[in-house]
């Protein structure tokens, strides 16, 4: 059983500000059913441009519910500028601390607040964009998100990063990459991500290329997907466009787009041709 | 507050008869059964008696019974002890839904270079016997380790057929019978497994005692080296009080089994059907036709298991979940995932497991409170109300 503080248990048992708002000024949703927790946060501003009303809905464990509830109490009465300065650490502190393995609940709260503010400012419904390099494909966590929890919370180990944002908590393939991010964040805050080493250019015939793609899928890609109960089918290869279809658990997985781009495409670019694009059948 | 204990697949209370049987061996009868004096020697007689009771419980010979410290030790002993004997070329075949006590040693062997195969299960959690046949086809020396009944879902594997297939292929067959023991009749003459593991604390004996059944003539590389105890097959001074307690516990299990299978199944069905009737979007995980009489595993869609357990715990009700959040591992139960449970239901699984000490009034208490808990969490959840929010990506 987790050693939750009394305040966590209080917010879990009696969550504040549950529900929805008619015509909100900002709405943010993070997480998913497949990942095990999700939070929708919405707010409405008062005439003084301060957050007058805030509501949440959370799917998740006791500490996820408590973190969401605590966050709503923290933002009421704040301006947008004040609210966006709230860190995950402040959410955890407000609750009298969270167990190490549950810190990601506080990060989810901060992310939902950010998404809601982003929505208020731009009208867009998502702040995650596919340009951001996804490091952990199991939970769809980007390099920037990892860098942020590392610097904001002074993290030094991969396990800590997993506790804070789930990255590395699935298949574990990205643990080395996370360590590199920790190192670079510590060395210099300004260090920019290393571009992946380009595969040596060599001319392949079409037949050779097709064979190589099949081989890489069998050797590098399929075993990883099967570990999660998923699978992949190679549908077609046209020039540098590889069409695939997800099967099993991968079909319908929230992270499938990340898996396609940041895992499958990256592998094929690394081993076959740097110009390959992978597209989904549907 | 006396707990309403529906977590008997995790552990059970020590039966009062078991406790009473053990007590003298903590105080007056503390001698070492190996000693050459009457004071210790008389203790050896009690150990032997317990061994005979366990043998009778399994329809085995007393020489085939080895006492261990727990079910996990028995599983490790079987898998490592056999694989080492069969050599580095040998194969280990298990299933994706085994207990970590079996998956752990199998994965270690895989890292050591053995071929390891984890057989899939279908959506009801049943093993694919054709896949087992295929895995054994090439005739490589192999150990097959498949559980008799699953701890999370209660699903019973067709052990008789599994043994038949394994023996036909000349493989060694071990079964983790930790959940089956005491809930299903086990007869090693009728279902001739080579090795079998049992844990004391799942059948009202204390934690810290296990049984390893080793069929006569089955070879095994000794795992725990030391003294001559257990005929040289497991060194270490006998845990006398617990062995005596276990002897009593299997007697009780045998005496109550027929009646228990009826009453527990009735209570379990009342609980299960009541929950399905009063909680919308709930589904049973596992093969309902081939299941332990005491276990139900129900997924409440769109809500998360740890939150359910904490609300139950506030009422003194003990159950367990396959949700990721409850383990700290971020990944939901490997059993639930192997069964391909839909992602809306993966994190909301709750297991209730009964014992002979549960009452109908306790079932009624759960039925009284559960719909309110589910409703409360559903009201909190952004999912499952028909107005699914725009999902990212």
XYZ file of C-alpha atoms in Angstrom:
675
model
C 0.000 0.000 0.000
C 1.269 3.471 -0.807
C 2.248 5.801 1.983
C -0.074 8.620 0.951
C -0.221 11.772 3.054
C -3.449 12.682 4.834
C -3.902 15.508 2.370
C -3.644 13.143 -0.610
C -6.255 10.869 0.975
C -8.497 13.837 1.729
C -8.386 15.098 -1.865
C -8.906 11.532 -3.116
C -11.906 10.927 -0.883
C -13.383 14.394 -1.354
C -12.138 15.742 -4.656
C -12.777 19.458 -5.201
C -14.054 21.040 -8.414
C -15.079 17.877 -10.248
C -16.943 18.212 -13.505
C -17.168 20.414 -16.563
C -17.787 24.053 -17.337
C -20.197 25.309 -19.983
C -18.257 27.389 -22.495
C -14.820 27.250 -20.855
C -12.038 29.671 -21.830
C -9.428 26.922 -21.881
C -9.511 23.100 -21.950
C -6.565 20.737 -21.694
C -6.484 16.936 -21.858
C -3.442 14.774 -21.210
C -2.948 11.038 -20.829
C -5.136 8.250 -22.162
C -7.129 5.200 -21.127
C -4.417 2.942 -22.478
C -1.698 4.618 -20.411
C -3.629 4.224 -17.175
C -4.311 7.834 -16.338
C -5.817 10.861 -18.014
C -6.903 14.298 -16.934
C -9.138 16.922 -18.499
C -8.860 20.373 -16.968
C -10.972 23.386 -17.926
C -11.182 26.930 -16.638
C -13.122 30.136 -17.060
C -11.717 33.608 -16.449
C -13.524 36.270 -14.466
C -13.895 39.919 -15.510
C -10.610 40.646 -13.696
C -8.846 38.173 -16.006
C -8.191 35.844 -13.107
C -9.213 32.182 -13.108
C -12.700 32.317 -11.618
C -13.793 28.732 -12.114
C -11.909 25.508 -12.758
C -13.129 21.924 -13.119
C -11.464 18.604 -13.732
C -12.182 15.024 -14.673
C -9.592 12.352 -13.961
C -9.221 8.707 -14.832
C -6.533 7.270 -12.618
C -5.315 6.196 -9.231
C -5.807 7.887 -5.858
C -2.810 10.198 -6.282
C -3.825 11.163 -9.826
C -7.228 12.214 -8.537
C -5.693 14.022 -5.559
C -3.139 15.855 -7.737
C -5.873 17.073 -10.088
C -8.065 18.202 -7.208
C -5.157 19.997 -5.510
C -4.239 21.748 -8.745
C -7.738 23.181 -9.099
C -7.475 24.686 -5.613
C -4.079 26.131 -6.440
C -5.061 27.934 -9.654
C -8.303 29.581 -8.572
C -7.834 33.348 -8.295
C -4.576 33.323 -10.247
C -3.895 35.153 -13.516
C -2.878 33.049 -16.505
C 0.702 34.222 -16.088
C 0.735 33.221 -12.431
C -0.924 29.878 -13.121
C 1.524 28.876 -15.802
C 4.412 29.248 -13.388
C 3.073 26.389 -11.209
C 5.501 23.470 -11.289
C 4.803 19.819 -10.652
C 6.898 20.091 -7.510
C 4.551 22.736 -6.120
C 1.584 20.443 -6.735
C 3.338 17.618 -4.893
C 4.368 19.941 -2.047
C 0.796 21.244 -1.734
C -0.268 17.640 -1.096
C 2.376 17.113 1.552
C 4.469 15.095 -0.871
C 3.799 12.105 -3.138
C 5.473 8.682 -3.160
C 8.438 8.681 -5.582
C 6.724 6.336 -8.035
C 3.696 8.639 -8.089
C 5.407 11.915 -8.959
C 4.185 11.524 -12.540
C 0.693 12.334 -11.236
C 1.864 15.838 -10.342
C 3.534 16.190 -13.741
C 0.278 15.178 -15.416
C -1.455 17.978 -13.532
C 1.060 20.577 -14.665
C 0.835 19.306 -18.271
C -2.955 19.526 -18.285
C -2.800 23.077 -16.978
C -0.319 23.987 -19.688
C -2.490 22.382 -22.340
C -5.505 24.326 -21.088
C -3.572 27.627 -21.143
C -2.258 26.813 -24.622
C -5.825 26.143 -25.702
C -6.939 29.481 -24.248
C -4.212 31.353 -26.101
C -4.269 29.633 -29.477
C -7.513 27.711 -29.690
C -5.487 24.566 -30.413
C -6.437 21.401 -28.559
C -2.993 19.895 -28.298
C 0.429 21.098 -27.269
C 2.160 17.859 -28.117
C 3.476 18.018 -31.627
C 5.128 15.362 -33.678
C 8.121 17.608 -34.354
C 9.191 17.050 -30.774
C 11.400 13.951 -30.686
C 9.682 11.128 -28.810
C 12.127 9.258 -26.610
C 9.796 6.853 -24.792
C 7.493 5.290 -27.361
C 5.611 3.203 -24.771
C 4.223 6.277 -23.031
C 4.787 8.863 -25.767
C 7.156 11.069 -23.761
C 9.242 13.581 -25.692
C 12.800 14.716 -25.193
C 11.641 18.188 -24.167
C 9.279 16.792 -21.547
C 12.047 14.663 -20.073
C 14.491 17.572 -20.130
C 11.945 19.688 -18.329
C 11.237 17.275 -15.443
C 14.979 16.731 -15.103
C 15.817 20.414 -14.756
C 12.750 21.426 -12.744
C 13.157 18.665 -10.208
C 16.942 18.227 -10.247
C 16.690 14.558 -11.289
C 19.865 12.530 -11.623
C 18.822 8.956 -12.432
C 16.727 7.218 -15.085
C 14.522 5.670 -12.391
C 13.691 9.129 -11.114
C 12.744 10.230 -14.624
C 10.459 7.184 -14.884
C 8.799 8.127 -11.603
C 8.219 11.664 -12.776
C 6.998 11.229 -16.331
C 6.758 7.466 -16.930
C 9.461 7.592 -19.641
C 11.445 4.359 -19.545
C 8.772 2.543 -17.539
C 7.529 0.328 -20.376
C 9.865 -1.806 -22.478
C 12.907 0.037 -21.130
C 14.535 0.397 -24.557
C 14.954 4.148 -24.165
C 16.725 4.063 -20.810
C 20.115 4.800 -22.375
C 18.647 7.729 -24.267
C 17.146 9.087 -21.060
C 20.526 8.845 -19.351
C 22.041 10.883 -22.185
C 19.371 13.552 -21.732
C 20.074 13.677 -17.992
C 23.801 14.015 -18.671
C 23.377 16.722 -21.266
C 20.897 18.626 -19.106
C 23.404 18.581 -16.302
C 26.393 19.479 -18.438
C 24.756 22.456 -20.029
C 21.191 23.665 -19.974
C 21.642 24.833 -23.530
C 22.917 21.567 -24.971
C 20.937 20.798 -28.072
C 19.897 17.267 -28.943
C 22.455 15.280 -30.862
C 21.283 14.621 -34.382
C 21.151 10.868 -34.969
C 24.153 9.595 -36.864
C 23.172 9.286 -40.482
C 23.324 5.839 -41.947
C 26.090 5.456 -44.494
C 24.697 6.113 -47.931
C 24.896 3.127 -50.136
C 23.034 2.434 -53.293
C 20.659 -0.463 -52.982
C 18.692 -2.050 -55.770
C 14.949 -2.140 -55.244
C 15.018 -5.845 -54.489
C 17.887 -5.384 -52.012
C 16.055 -2.548 -50.323
C 12.835 -4.534 -49.964
C 14.711 -7.467 -48.523
C 16.566 -5.237 -46.099
C 13.354 -3.561 -44.949
C 11.757 -6.948 -44.327
C 14.832 -8.097 -42.460
C 14.950 -4.982 -40.252
C 11.254 -5.303 -39.446
C 11.724 -8.946 -38.458
C 14.900 -8.380 -36.502
C 14.605 -4.935 -34.939
C 10.968 -3.934 -34.917
C 8.569 -6.854 -34.649
C 10.080 -8.408 -31.489
C 9.695 -5.102 -29.633
C 6.054 -4.702 -30.671
C 5.296 -8.315 -29.784
C 6.581 -7.721 -26.288
C 3.565 -5.446 -25.820
C 1.198 -7.885 -27.474
C 1.259 -6.009 -30.755
C 2.482 -6.751 -34.252
C 3.199 -5.128 -37.567
C 2.464 -6.071 -41.151
C 4.394 -4.769 -44.120
C 1.825 -3.749 -46.716
C 3.787 -2.077 -49.501
C 7.039 -0.386 -50.476
C 6.979 2.325 -53.109
C 10.255 4.139 -53.557
C 11.062 5.455 -50.115
C 7.498 5.217 -48.814
C 6.917 2.139 -46.651
C 3.292 1.305 -45.866
C 2.649 -0.706 -42.735
C -0.354 -1.818 -40.684
C -0.476 -2.287 -36.943
C -1.905 -5.494 -35.531
C -2.828 -6.774 -32.081
C -2.411 -4.370 -29.183
C -0.712 -1.793 -31.423
C -3.900 -1.355 -33.427
C -5.770 1.400 -31.652
C -2.908 2.181 -29.270
C -2.694 5.864 -28.458
C 1.034 5.796 -29.065
C 0.813 4.123 -32.466
C 1.639 7.333 -34.354
C 4.723 7.852 -32.212
C 5.684 4.218 -32.608
C 5.403 4.543 -36.370
C 7.398 7.741 -36.650
C 9.879 7.562 -33.828
C 10.546 3.869 -33.673
C 9.747 2.134 -36.954
C 10.701 5.017 -39.227
C 13.779 5.778 -37.165
C 14.940 2.157 -37.360
C 14.389 1.941 -41.101
C 16.181 5.256 -41.605
C 19.054 4.053 -39.482
C 19.470 0.682 -41.145
C 18.106 1.107 -44.663
C 17.838 4.630 -46.025
C 17.715 8.030 -44.290
C 14.998 9.202 -46.696
C 12.427 6.546 -45.815
C 8.954 7.638 -44.756
C 6.672 5.204 -42.991
C 2.926 5.572 -43.392
C 0.027 3.722 -41.854
C -2.261 1.699 -44.089
C -5.423 3.507 -42.995
C -12.475 -3.372 12.668
C -12.397 -6.965 11.411
C -11.499 -6.832 7.736
C -13.821 -8.168 5.086
C -11.150 -10.270 3.498
C -11.628 -11.072 -0.185
C -7.944 -11.360 -1.047
C -7.362 -15.040 -0.331
C -5.344 -15.634 -3.512
C -2.781 -13.222 -2.043
C -2.649 -14.944 1.301
C -5.004 -16.583 3.790
C -5.468 -16.428 7.526
C -3.895 -19.214 9.557
C -6.617 -21.682 10.535
C -7.042 -21.854 14.338
C -6.487 -25.636 14.196
C -3.199 -25.039 12.347
C -2.064 -22.468 14.887
C -2.859 -24.821 17.765
C -0.982 -27.681 16.109
C 2.098 -25.501 15.699
C 2.293 -23.977 19.151
C 4.090 -26.802 21.033
C 6.948 -26.673 18.514
C 7.771 -23.075 19.357
C 8.147 -23.822 23.055
C 8.631 -27.256 24.556
C 9.354 -29.306 21.415
C 12.185 -27.261 19.972
C 14.648 -30.086 19.298
C 16.414 -30.613 15.995
C 14.839 -33.554 14.152
C 18.325 -34.730 13.085
C 19.638 -35.011 16.646
C 20.639 -38.340 18.173
C 18.615 -37.951 21.317
C 15.032 -38.607 22.182
C 14.294 -34.912 22.651
C 15.109 -34.130 19.021
C 14.196 -37.520 17.647
C 10.586 -37.257 18.778
C 10.278 -34.081 16.696
C 11.349 -36.005 13.582
C 8.275 -38.181 14.037
C 6.032 -35.108 13.747
C 7.847 -33.970 10.613
C 7.389 -37.441 9.144
C 3.716 -37.404 10.047
C 3.254 -34.066 8.269
C 5.064 -35.474 5.239
C 2.668 -38.398 5.191
C -0.333 -36.076 5.424
C 0.936 -33.993 2.494
C 1.615 -37.163 0.514
C -1.929 -38.364 1.180
C -3.270 -34.958 0.126
C -1.615 -35.377 -3.292
C -1.979 -39.170 -3.507
C 1.819 -39.322 -3.581
C 4.427 -41.278 -1.664
C 5.968 -39.545 1.404
C 9.437 -39.894 -0.148
C 8.260 -37.702 -3.011
C 7.544 -34.741 -0.727
C 10.197 -32.082 -0.098
C 9.525 -29.203 2.272
C 10.736 -25.802 1.074
C 10.422 -22.226 2.294
C 7.724 -21.115 -0.164
C 6.092 -21.689 -3.519
C 8.658 -19.480 -5.211
C 11.504 -21.659 -3.951
C 9.727 -24.771 -5.238
C 9.256 -23.176 -8.674
C 12.905 -22.088 -8.859
C 14.056 -25.507 -7.736
C 12.021 -27.244 -10.448
C 12.994 -25.005 -13.339
C 16.658 -24.360 -12.562
C 17.221 -27.868 -11.205
C 15.863 -29.470 -14.364
C 17.317 -27.087 -16.941
C 20.773 -27.446 -15.442
C 20.480 -31.200 -15.649
C 19.172 -31.206 -19.224
C 22.034 -28.980 -20.314
C 22.474 -25.666 -22.089
C 20.772 -26.903 -25.270
C 17.527 -27.632 -23.444
C 14.349 -25.686 -23.841
C 12.045 -24.212 -21.241
C 8.389 -23.822 -22.134
C 5.973 -21.819 -20.046
C 3.067 -19.437 -20.583
C 2.701 -15.678 -20.638
C 0.352 -15.733 -17.667
C 2.553 -17.576 -15.157
C 3.387 -16.213 -11.742
C 6.655 -14.224 -11.582
C 8.099 -17.126 -9.565
C 8.053 -19.134 -12.812
C 8.604 -16.336 -15.347
C 11.629 -15.076 -13.410
C 13.681 -18.297 -13.562
C 12.569 -18.951 -17.172
C 13.776 -15.513 -18.244
C 17.039 -16.019 -16.378
C 17.547 -19.263 -18.297
C 16.811 -17.431 -21.517
C 19.536 -14.918 -20.685
C 21.850 -17.840 -20.005
C 21.301 -19.076 -23.555
C 18.495 -21.598 -23.177
C 15.622 -21.426 -25.589
C 12.628 -20.133 -23.666
C 9.107 -20.122 -25.042
C 6.196 -18.313 -23.431
C 3.000 -19.783 -24.835
C 0.125 -17.400 -25.535
C -3.360 -17.631 -24.071
C -6.669 -16.754 -25.699
C -9.014 -13.967 -24.620
C -10.475 -16.196 -21.906
C -7.002 -16.867 -20.515
C -6.922 -20.466 -21.767
C -3.720 -22.036 -22.960
C -3.303 -22.982 -26.598
C -2.527 -26.721 -26.544
C -1.596 -26.716 -30.214
C 1.066 -24.124 -29.468
C 2.385 -26.438 -26.745
C 2.519 -29.337 -29.203
C 4.346 -27.138 -31.725
C 6.848 -25.981 -29.148
C 7.683 -29.583 -28.294
C 7.774 -30.857 -31.874
C 11.509 -30.723 -32.531
C 12.265 -33.177 -29.716
C 14.822 -30.988 -27.910
C 15.059 -31.934 -24.215
C 12.585 -29.643 -22.521
C 10.994 -28.692 -19.265
C 7.395 -27.538 -19.448
C 6.216 -25.384 -16.547
C 2.555 -24.446 -16.676
C 0.368 -23.355 -13.810
C -2.555 -25.486 -12.721
C -4.709 -22.448 -11.965
C -4.066 -18.762 -12.483
C -3.728 -16.531 -9.434
C -5.299 -13.459 -11.023
C -8.231 -14.912 -12.944
C -8.622 -18.368 -11.395
C -8.562 -19.905 -14.894
C -7.739 -23.619 -14.717
C -5.438 -25.088 -17.331
C -6.305 -28.596 -18.620
C -3.447 -30.208 -16.698
C -4.337 -33.761 -17.668
C -4.015 -32.936 -21.365
C -0.908 -30.841 -20.793
C 0.807 -33.749 -19.024
C -0.212 -36.085 -21.825
C 1.254 -33.810 -24.500
C 4.443 -33.177 -22.525
C 5.016 -36.861 -21.778
C 4.382 -37.850 -25.376
C 7.187 -35.516 -26.380
C 9.435 -36.819 -23.598
C 9.488 -33.488 -21.747
C 9.662 -32.972 -18.002
C 6.485 -31.391 -16.692
C 6.293 -29.087 -13.689
C 3.180 -27.315 -12.503
C 2.806 -24.365 -10.192
C -0.208 -25.588 -8.213
C -0.024 -22.827 -5.629
C -3.553 -21.585 -6.375
C -5.031 -24.971 -7.227
C -4.000 -26.697 -4.004
C -6.869 -26.874 -1.566
C -9.346 -25.602 -4.118
C -9.208 -28.481 -6.601
C -8.482 -32.159 -5.987
C -4.884 -32.907 -6.932
C -3.977 -36.524 -7.578
C -0.494 -37.076 -8.975
C -1.366 -40.624 -9.962
C -4.307 -39.506 -12.064
C -2.485 -36.420 -13.411
C 1.106 -37.636 -13.429
C 3.119 -34.427 -13.339
C 6.824 -34.824 -12.606
C 7.037 -31.861 -10.262
C 4.564 -29.655 -8.470
C 4.793 -26.564 -6.262
C 2.521 -25.619 -3.372
C 2.655 -22.709 -0.968
C 1.451 -23.089 2.621
C 0.047 -19.643 3.157
C -2.480 -19.967 0.352
C -4.261 -22.753 2.237
C -4.397 -21.457 5.801
C -0.891 -22.491 6.862
C 1.657 -19.767 7.679
C 3.841 -17.823 5.260
C 7.331 -19.272 4.897
C 6.572 -22.904 4.119
C 6.182 -24.615 0.764
C 5.948 -28.053 -0.772
C 7.870 -29.441 -3.667
C 6.556 -32.694 -5.075
C 9.177 -34.636 -7.041
C 8.004 -37.822 -8.729
C 10.140 -40.802 -7.836
C 12.680 -41.407 -10.579
C 12.689 -37.795 -11.751
C 16.181 -36.411 -11.675
C 16.951 -32.953 -10.409
C 20.075 -30.938 -9.779
C 20.033 -29.990 -6.119
C 19.559 -26.293 -5.608
C 19.999 -25.719 -1.883
C 23.186 -27.507 -0.915
C 23.843 -28.354 2.701
C 22.926 -31.117 5.114
C 21.198 -34.387 4.506
C 17.719 -33.025 5.203
C 14.905 -33.915 2.804
C 17.010 -36.913 1.702
C 19.773 -34.608 0.541
C 17.515 -32.813 -1.918
C 17.125 -29.612 0.071
C 19.596 -28.749 2.782
C 18.689 -26.692 5.820
C 17.232 -27.543 9.208
C 13.538 -28.308 8.926
C 11.116 -25.497 9.744
C 9.399 -27.824 12.171
C 6.500 -25.714 13.485
C 5.478 -24.644 10.000
C 5.850 -28.153 8.575
C 3.578 -29.448 11.327
C 1.139 -26.592 10.623
C 1.146 -27.381 6.919
C 0.404 -31.039 7.684
C -2.659 -29.914 9.587
C -3.649 -27.386 6.898
C -3.729 -29.977 4.108
C -5.856 -32.254 6.271
C -8.319 -29.417 6.758
C -8.243 -28.534 3.061
C -9.001 -32.145 2.142
C -11.802 -32.384 4.692
C -13.486 -29.161 3.588
C -12.805 -29.338 -0.134
C -16.065 -30.780 -1.458
C -18.239 -28.572 0.678
C -16.061 -25.532 0.038
C -16.181 -25.934 -3.705
C -19.963 -25.727 -3.535
C -20.330 -22.929 -0.986
C -17.508 -20.772 -2.327
C -18.741 -21.069 -5.893
C -22.210 -20.045 -4.736
C -20.920 -16.999 -2.832
C -18.545 -16.079 -5.641
C -21.333 -16.326 -8.214
C -23.611 -14.212 -6.047
C -20.895 -11.573 -5.770
C -20.015 -11.702 -9.453
C -23.555 -11.697 -10.799
C -24.551 -9.000 -8.335
C -21.703 -6.742 -9.421
C -22.412 -7.316 -13.118
C -26.075 -6.522 -12.525
C -25.516 -3.339 -10.518
C -22.391 -1.880 -12.132
C -22.723 -1.040 -15.830
C -19.744 -1.544 -18.140
C -18.281 -4.348 -16.065
C -16.884 -7.561 -17.546
C -15.482 -10.782 -16.151
C -11.898 -11.575 -17.116
C -11.218 -15.268 -17.634
C -12.816 -18.535 -18.665
C -15.931 -18.713 -16.501
C -16.452 -22.395 -17.256
C -12.989 -23.476 -16.113
C -12.229 -21.457 -13.070
C -11.362 -21.862 -9.406
C -14.538 -21.751 -7.322
C -13.257 -18.902 -5.149
C -12.000 -16.355 -7.694
C -13.602 -13.633 -9.761
C -11.736 -10.998 -11.733
C -13.941 -8.165 -12.933
C -12.954 -5.128 -14.976
C -14.845 -1.944 -14.350
C -14.316 -0.010 -17.535
C -13.206 3.631 -17.652
C -12.025 3.679 -14.031
C -8.806 2.641 -12.388
C -8.270 -0.256 -10.000
C -6.135 1.370 -7.317
C -8.754 4.060 -6.756
C -11.407 1.330 -6.376
C -9.240 -0.546 -3.854
C -8.663 2.547 -1.713
C -12.391 3.227 -1.525
C -13.007 -0.425 -0.624
C -10.227 -0.278 1.925
C -11.933 2.676 3.623
C -14.793 0.241 4.265
C -12.465 -2.490 5.514
C -12.892 -4.511 2.324
C -9.725 -6.180 0.964
C -9.375 -7.054 -2.720
C -6.633 -6.673 -5.343
C -6.148 -5.188 -8.795
C -4.145 -5.714 -11.961
C -3.859 -1.998 -12.511
C -0.442 -0.530 -13.224
C -0.779 2.096 -10.501
C -1.039 -0.471 -7.764
C 2.311 -2.051 -8.549
C 4.407 1.038 -9.186
C 5.549 -0.616 -12.397
C 3.497 1.587 -14.775
C 2.531 -1.544 -16.703
C -0.774 -3.250 -15.968
C -0.904 -6.944 -15.072
C 0.874 -9.204 -17.571
C -1.989 -11.684 -17.246
C -4.629 -9.153 -18.228
C -2.482 -7.940 -21.117
C -1.747 -11.467 -22.357
C -5.499 -12.053 -22.563
C -5.917 -9.019 -24.801
C -8.440 -7.359 -22.495
C -9.656 -4.150 -24.222
C -7.704 -1.058 -23.193
C -10.827 0.497 -21.674
C -10.853 -2.352 -19.140
C -7.157 -3.101 -18.587
C -6.589 -0.712 -15.693
C -9.903 -1.292 -13.939
C -9.602 -4.962 -13.015
C -10.442 -6.011 -9.481
C -9.990 -9.516 -8.112
C -12.092 -10.875 -5.282
C -10.859 -14.210 -3.922
C -12.806 -16.023 -1.236
C -12.034 -18.585 1.437
C -14.060 -20.776 3.758
C -14.023 -17.986 6.322
C -16.066 -15.610 4.156
C -19.767 -15.188 4.809
C -22.770 -14.274 2.741
C -23.161 -11.099 4.819
C -19.701 -10.005 3.658
C -20.682 -10.564 0.034
C -23.773 -8.459 0.672
C -21.641 -5.652 2.115
C -19.529 -5.513 -1.059
C -22.655 -5.575 -3.201
C -24.110 -2.761 -1.141
C -21.136 -0.420 -1.549
C -19.540 -1.258 -4.867
C -22.101 0.403 -7.170
C -21.643 3.692 -5.291
C -17.845 3.505 -5.530
C -17.985 2.739 -9.247
C -20.449 5.578 -9.807
C -18.300 8.022 -7.861
C -15.196 7.193 -9.891
C -17.114 7.193 -13.170
C -18.423 10.660 -12.345
C -14.807 11.705 -11.940
C -13.605 9.996 -15.107
C -13.464 11.862 -18.423
C -14.267 8.617 -20.260
C -17.150 6.287 -20.797
C -20.145 8.569 -20.818
C -20.689 8.453 -24.536
C -19.117 11.882 -24.918
C -15.585 10.731 -25.423
C -13.304 13.700 -25.363
C -11.089 14.496 -28.286
C -8.173 12.183 -27.790
C -4.815 13.509 -28.749
C -2.984 12.345 -31.860
